[in-house]
Coordinates of C-alpha atoms in Angstrom, one line a residue:
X79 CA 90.9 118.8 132.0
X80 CA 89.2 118.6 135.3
X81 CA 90.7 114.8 135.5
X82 CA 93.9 115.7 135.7
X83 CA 93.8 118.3 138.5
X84 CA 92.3 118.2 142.3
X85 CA 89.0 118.9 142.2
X86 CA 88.7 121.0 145.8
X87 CA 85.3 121.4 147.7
X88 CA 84.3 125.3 148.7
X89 CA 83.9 123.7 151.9
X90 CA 87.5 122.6 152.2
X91 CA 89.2 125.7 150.2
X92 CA 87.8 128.2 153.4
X93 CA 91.5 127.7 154.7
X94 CA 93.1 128.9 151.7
X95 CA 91.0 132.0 152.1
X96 CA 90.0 132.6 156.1
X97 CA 88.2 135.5 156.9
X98 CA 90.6 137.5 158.4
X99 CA 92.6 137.4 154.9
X100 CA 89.3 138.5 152.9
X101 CA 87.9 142.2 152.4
X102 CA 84.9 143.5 154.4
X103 CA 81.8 143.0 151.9
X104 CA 81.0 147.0 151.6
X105 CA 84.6 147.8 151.4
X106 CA 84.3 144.7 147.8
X107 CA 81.5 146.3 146.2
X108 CA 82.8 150.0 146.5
X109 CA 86.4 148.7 145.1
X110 CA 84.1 147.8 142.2
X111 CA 82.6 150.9 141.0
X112 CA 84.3 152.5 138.5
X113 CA 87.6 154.1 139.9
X114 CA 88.0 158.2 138.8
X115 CA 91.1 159.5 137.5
X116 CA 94.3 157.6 136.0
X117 CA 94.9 154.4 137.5
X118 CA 97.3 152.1 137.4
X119 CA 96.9 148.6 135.1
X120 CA 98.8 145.9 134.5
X121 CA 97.6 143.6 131.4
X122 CA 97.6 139.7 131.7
X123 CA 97.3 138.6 128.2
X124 CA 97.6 135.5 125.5
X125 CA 98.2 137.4 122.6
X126 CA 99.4 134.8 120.0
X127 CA 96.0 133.0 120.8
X128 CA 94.0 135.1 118.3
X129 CA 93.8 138.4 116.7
X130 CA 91.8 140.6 119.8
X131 CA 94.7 140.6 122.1
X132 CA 96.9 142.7 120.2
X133 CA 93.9 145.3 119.8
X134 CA 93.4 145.2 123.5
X135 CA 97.5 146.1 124.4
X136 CA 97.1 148.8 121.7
X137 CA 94.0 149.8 122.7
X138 CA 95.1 150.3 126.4
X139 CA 98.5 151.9 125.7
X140 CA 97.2 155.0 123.9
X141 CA 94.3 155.2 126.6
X142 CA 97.0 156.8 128.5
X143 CA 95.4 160.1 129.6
X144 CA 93.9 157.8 132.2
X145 CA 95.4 154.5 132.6
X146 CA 99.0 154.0 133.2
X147 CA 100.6 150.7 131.8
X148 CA 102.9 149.3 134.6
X149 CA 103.4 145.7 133.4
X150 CA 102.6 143.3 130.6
X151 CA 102.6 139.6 131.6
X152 CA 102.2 136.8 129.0
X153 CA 99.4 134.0 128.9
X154 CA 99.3 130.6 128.7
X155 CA 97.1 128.9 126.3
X156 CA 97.1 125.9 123.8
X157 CA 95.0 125.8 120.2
X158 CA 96.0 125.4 116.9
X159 CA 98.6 128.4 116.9
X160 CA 100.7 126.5 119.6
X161 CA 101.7 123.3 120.6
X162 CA 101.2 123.4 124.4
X163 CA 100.7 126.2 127.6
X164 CA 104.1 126.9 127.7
X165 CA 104.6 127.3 123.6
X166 CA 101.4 129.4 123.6
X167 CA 103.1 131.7 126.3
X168 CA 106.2 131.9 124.6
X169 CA 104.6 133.1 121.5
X170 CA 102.7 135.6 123.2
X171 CA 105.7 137.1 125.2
X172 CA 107.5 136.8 121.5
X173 CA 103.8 138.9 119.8
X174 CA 103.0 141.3 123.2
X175 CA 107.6 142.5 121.5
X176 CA 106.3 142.8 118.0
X177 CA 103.2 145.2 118.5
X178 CA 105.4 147.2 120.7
X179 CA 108.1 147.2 117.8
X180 CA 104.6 148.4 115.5
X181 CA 103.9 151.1 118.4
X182 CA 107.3 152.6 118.8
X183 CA 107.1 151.7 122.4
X184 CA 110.1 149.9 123.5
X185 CA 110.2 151.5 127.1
X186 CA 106.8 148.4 127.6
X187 CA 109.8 145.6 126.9
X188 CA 111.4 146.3 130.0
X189 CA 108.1 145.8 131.8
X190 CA 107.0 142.4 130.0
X191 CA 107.3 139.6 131.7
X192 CA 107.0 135.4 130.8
X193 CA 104.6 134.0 132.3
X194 CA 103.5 130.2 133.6
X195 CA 104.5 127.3 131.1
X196 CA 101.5 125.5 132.6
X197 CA 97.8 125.4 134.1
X198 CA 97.9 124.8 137.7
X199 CA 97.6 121.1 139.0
X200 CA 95.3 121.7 141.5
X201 CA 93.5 124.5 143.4
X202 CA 96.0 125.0 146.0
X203 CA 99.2 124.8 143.9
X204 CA 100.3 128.0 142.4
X205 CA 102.7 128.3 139.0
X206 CA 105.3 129.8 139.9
X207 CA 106.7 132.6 136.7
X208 CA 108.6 136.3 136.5
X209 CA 104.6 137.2 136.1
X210 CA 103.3 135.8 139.2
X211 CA 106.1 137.2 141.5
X212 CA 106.2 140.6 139.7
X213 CA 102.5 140.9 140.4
X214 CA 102.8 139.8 143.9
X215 CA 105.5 142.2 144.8
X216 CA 103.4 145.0 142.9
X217 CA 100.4 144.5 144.7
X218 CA 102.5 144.4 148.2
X219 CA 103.9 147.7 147.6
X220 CA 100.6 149.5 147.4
X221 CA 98.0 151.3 149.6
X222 CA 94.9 149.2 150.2
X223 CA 93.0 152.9 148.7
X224 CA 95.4 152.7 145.6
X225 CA 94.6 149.6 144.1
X226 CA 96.6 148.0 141.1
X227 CA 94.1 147.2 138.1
X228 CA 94.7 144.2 136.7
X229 CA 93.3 143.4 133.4
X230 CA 93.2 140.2 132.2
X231 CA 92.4 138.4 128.5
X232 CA 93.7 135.0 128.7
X233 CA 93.7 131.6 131.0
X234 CA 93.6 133.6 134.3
X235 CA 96.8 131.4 135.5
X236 CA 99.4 134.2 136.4
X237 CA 96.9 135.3 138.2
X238 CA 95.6 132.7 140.4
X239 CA 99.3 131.7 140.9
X240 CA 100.3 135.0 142.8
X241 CA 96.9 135.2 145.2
X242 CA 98.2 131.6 146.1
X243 CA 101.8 132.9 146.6
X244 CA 100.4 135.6 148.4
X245 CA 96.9 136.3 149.6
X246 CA 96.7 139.1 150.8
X247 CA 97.0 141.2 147.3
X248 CA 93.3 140.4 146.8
X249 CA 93.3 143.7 149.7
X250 CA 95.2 145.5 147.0
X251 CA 94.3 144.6 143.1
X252 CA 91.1 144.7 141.3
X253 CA 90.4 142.2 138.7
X254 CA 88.9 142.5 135.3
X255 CA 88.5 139.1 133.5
X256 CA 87.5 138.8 130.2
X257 CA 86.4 134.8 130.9
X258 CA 82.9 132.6 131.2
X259 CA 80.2 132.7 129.8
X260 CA 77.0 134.4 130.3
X261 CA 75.2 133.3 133.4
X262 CA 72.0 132.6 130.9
X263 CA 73.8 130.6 128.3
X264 CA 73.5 127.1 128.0
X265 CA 77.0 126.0 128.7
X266 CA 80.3 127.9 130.0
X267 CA 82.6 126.2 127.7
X268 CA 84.5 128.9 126.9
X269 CA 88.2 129.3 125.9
X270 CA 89.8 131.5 128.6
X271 CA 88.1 129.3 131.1
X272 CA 87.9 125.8 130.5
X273 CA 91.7 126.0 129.9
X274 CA 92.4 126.6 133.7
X275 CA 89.1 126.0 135.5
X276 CA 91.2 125.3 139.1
X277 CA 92.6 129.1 138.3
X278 CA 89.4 130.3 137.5
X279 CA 87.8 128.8 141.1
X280 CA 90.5 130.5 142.8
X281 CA 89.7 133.9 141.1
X282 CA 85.8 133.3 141.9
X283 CA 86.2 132.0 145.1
X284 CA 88.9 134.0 146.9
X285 CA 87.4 137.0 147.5
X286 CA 89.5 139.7 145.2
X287 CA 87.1 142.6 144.0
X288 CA 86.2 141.0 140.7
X289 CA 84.3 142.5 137.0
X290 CA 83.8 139.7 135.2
X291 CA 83.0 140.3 131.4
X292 CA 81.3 137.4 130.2
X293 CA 82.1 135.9 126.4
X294 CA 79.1 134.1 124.4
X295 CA 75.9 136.2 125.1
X296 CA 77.6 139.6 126.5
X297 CA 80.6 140.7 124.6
X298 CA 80.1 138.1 121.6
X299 CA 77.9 141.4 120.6
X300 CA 81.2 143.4 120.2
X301 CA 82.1 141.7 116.7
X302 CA 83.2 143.8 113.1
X303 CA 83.6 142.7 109.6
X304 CA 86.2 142.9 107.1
X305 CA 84.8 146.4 105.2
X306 CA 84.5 147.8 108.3
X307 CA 88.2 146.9 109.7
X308 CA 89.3 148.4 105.9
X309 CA 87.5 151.5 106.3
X310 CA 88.6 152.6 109.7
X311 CA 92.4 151.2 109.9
X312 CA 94.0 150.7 106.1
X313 CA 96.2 152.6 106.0
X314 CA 96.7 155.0 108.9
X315 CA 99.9 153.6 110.2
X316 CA 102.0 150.2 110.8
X317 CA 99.9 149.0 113.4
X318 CA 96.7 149.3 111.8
X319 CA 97.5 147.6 108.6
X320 CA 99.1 144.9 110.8
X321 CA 95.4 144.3 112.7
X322 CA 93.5 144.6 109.6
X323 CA 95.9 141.9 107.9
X324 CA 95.9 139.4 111.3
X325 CA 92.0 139.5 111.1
X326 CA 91.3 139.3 107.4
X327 CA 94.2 136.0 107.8
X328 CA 92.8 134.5 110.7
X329 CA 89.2 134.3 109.3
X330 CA 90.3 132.8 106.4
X331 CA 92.5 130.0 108.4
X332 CA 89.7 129.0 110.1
X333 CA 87.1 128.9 106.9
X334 CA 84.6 131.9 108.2
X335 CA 83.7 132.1 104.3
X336 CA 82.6 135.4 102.5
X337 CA 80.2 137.6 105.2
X338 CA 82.2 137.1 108.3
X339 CA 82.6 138.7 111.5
X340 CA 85.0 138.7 114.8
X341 CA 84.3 139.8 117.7
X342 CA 87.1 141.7 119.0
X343 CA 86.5 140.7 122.6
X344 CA 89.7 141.4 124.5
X345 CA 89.3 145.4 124.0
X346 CA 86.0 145.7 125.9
X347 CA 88.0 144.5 129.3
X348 CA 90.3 147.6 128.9
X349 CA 87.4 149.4 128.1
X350 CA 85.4 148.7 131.6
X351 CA 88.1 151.2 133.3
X352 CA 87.4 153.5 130.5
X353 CA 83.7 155.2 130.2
X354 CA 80.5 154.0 131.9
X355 CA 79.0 154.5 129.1
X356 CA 80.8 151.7 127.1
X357 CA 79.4 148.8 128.6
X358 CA 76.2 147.8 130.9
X359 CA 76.6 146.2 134.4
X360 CA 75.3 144.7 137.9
X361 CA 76.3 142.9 141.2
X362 CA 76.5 139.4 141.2
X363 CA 77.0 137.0 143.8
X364 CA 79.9 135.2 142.7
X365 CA 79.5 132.0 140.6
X366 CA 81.2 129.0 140.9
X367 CA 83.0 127.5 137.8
X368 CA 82.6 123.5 137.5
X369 CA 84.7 121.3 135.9
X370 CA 81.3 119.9 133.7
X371 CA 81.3 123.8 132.0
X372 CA 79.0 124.6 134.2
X373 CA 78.0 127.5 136.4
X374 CA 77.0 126.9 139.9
X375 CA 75.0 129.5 141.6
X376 CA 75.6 130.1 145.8
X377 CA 73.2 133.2 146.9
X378 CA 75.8 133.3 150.1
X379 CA 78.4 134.6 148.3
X380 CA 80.0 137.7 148.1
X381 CA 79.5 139.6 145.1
X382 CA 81.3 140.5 141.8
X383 CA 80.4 143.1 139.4
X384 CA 78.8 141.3 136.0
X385 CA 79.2 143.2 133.1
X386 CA 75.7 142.0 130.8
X387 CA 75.6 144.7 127.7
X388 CA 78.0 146.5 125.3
X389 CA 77.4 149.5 123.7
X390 CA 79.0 148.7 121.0
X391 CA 79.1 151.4 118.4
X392 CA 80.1 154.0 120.9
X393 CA 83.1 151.6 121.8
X394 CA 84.4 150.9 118.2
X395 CA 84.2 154.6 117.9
X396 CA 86.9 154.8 120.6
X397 CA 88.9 152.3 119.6
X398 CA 89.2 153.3 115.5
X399 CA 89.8 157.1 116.7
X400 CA 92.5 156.1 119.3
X401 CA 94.4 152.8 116.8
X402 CA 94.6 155.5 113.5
X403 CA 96.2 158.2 115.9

């Protein structure tokens, strides 16, 4: 992947990002404590990918005594449940319309937007899509005190697109990116990331207040079997026997044999915004993503917060209570 686009120096992306466009470093790390009271969230997803997405959108829409759902924007993303970027996003658009049928929430239809068709060519060209622009003129019409939450579980495309449409929303929009790898694993080969690692350079290199939730050796911990899916979700309503059938299905397309387990990843980005005492976390100077699935580490950089622990009964606990309601 990283022939095909412009590989672009830190040295030589400062212009993309000067200084007077960036946030004052004590104003980044308080924009990434915890915010108090409902907040507003949008939720980038690709949720025809796998089965943790569609967990995640239910999960977030019936946390609504403190987050408010603005937007839905669909993912790119390419496996074997698409044939390309732009099929993968168009399946998720089409799956983000069917757990909302599942829901009874058709008012989210008029807030769901397509997203990009495509990964971006290089670090300095955005993709443009209805997500990127909606985002961009959400962000805009905020306070810099107010930020927009933006949650994200897929190739963080839509994302990078608008903060090169428009740079000055990393002023007004927190991140929270389910993508990477743990800083201590061996490689950082994973999905969400090595599909768009130009978009994932911009996101860790442009400044935006960032929580990054690593995959393999932080949230891989947040996985459930088949009993345990039955027990909490069969029958308690549509939605619930649809999870429990997608999961059960998609461990047997891909052979997990008898004594499997999923981790349900997506949910535990939601569940940042939710309870401190979900998830364990630190400041980080910001990584760099490399094009070899490797991290690069710049002690000059400003800093992210790095989520490194999930508490992971306490957080299926919230999730089975709030899916069977």
């Amino acid at each position: 992947m990283g022939e095909e686009k412009k590989k672009t120096d830190w040295e030589e992306m400062i212009h993309l990002f000067p200084e007077k466009k960036q946030i004052d470093q004590s104003r980044l790390v308080s924009r990434l404590e915890k915010p108090k009271g409902k907040v507003d969230v949008i939720l980038d997803t690709d949720t025809y990918n796998e089965i943790d997405d569609q967990f995640a959108l239910a999960y977030l829409i019936k946390s609504d005594d403190k987050l408010n759902l603005e937007a839905i924007y669909a993912a790119p993303f390419y496996n074997h449940h698409s044939s390309g970027p732009g099929d993968g996003m168009e399946k998720s658009y089409q799956e983000i319309m069917k757990v909302l049928d599942l829901m009874e929430r058709p008012e989210f239809k008029e807030v769901t937007y397509r997203g990009s068709t495509m990964y971006l060519p290089s670090e300095e060209e955005a993709v443009d899509s209805p997500a990127a622009r909606d985002l961009v003129r959400r962000a805009m019409e905020r306070d810099e005190d107010n930020p927009l939450y933006v949650v994200a579980i897929g190739a963080i495309t839509n994302i990078a697109s608008a903060i090169l449409l428009e740079p000055e929303i990393i002023k007004k929009i927190v991140v929270v990116w389910l993508g990477g790898n743990a800083l201590e694993w061996h490689d950082n080969h994973e999905f969400n990331l090595y599909q768009d690692v130009a978009a994932a350079r911009i996101i860790f290199g442009s400044g935006v207040p960032l929580v990054q939730l690593p995959c393999m050796g932080v949230v891989s911990a947040f996985a459930t079997t088949g009993p345990e899916l039955t027990y909490w979700l069969k029958g308690k309503n549509a939605l619930c026997d649809y999870l429990l059938e997608n999961t059960v299905n998609e461990a047997e397309l891909v052979g997990q044999g008898k004594c499997w387990s999923r981790a349900i990843w997506d949910v535990t980005a939601v569940a940042w915004l939710l309870d401190e005492k979900f998830m364990f976390e630190r400041l980080e100077h910001s990584p760099i993503p490399e094009y070899d699935h490797k991290w690069a580490i710049d002690k000059t950089r400003h800093f992210i917060k790095y989520v490194y622990g999930i508490n992971r009964d306490m957080l299926f606990e919230d999730l089975f209570d709030k899916l069977a309601r």
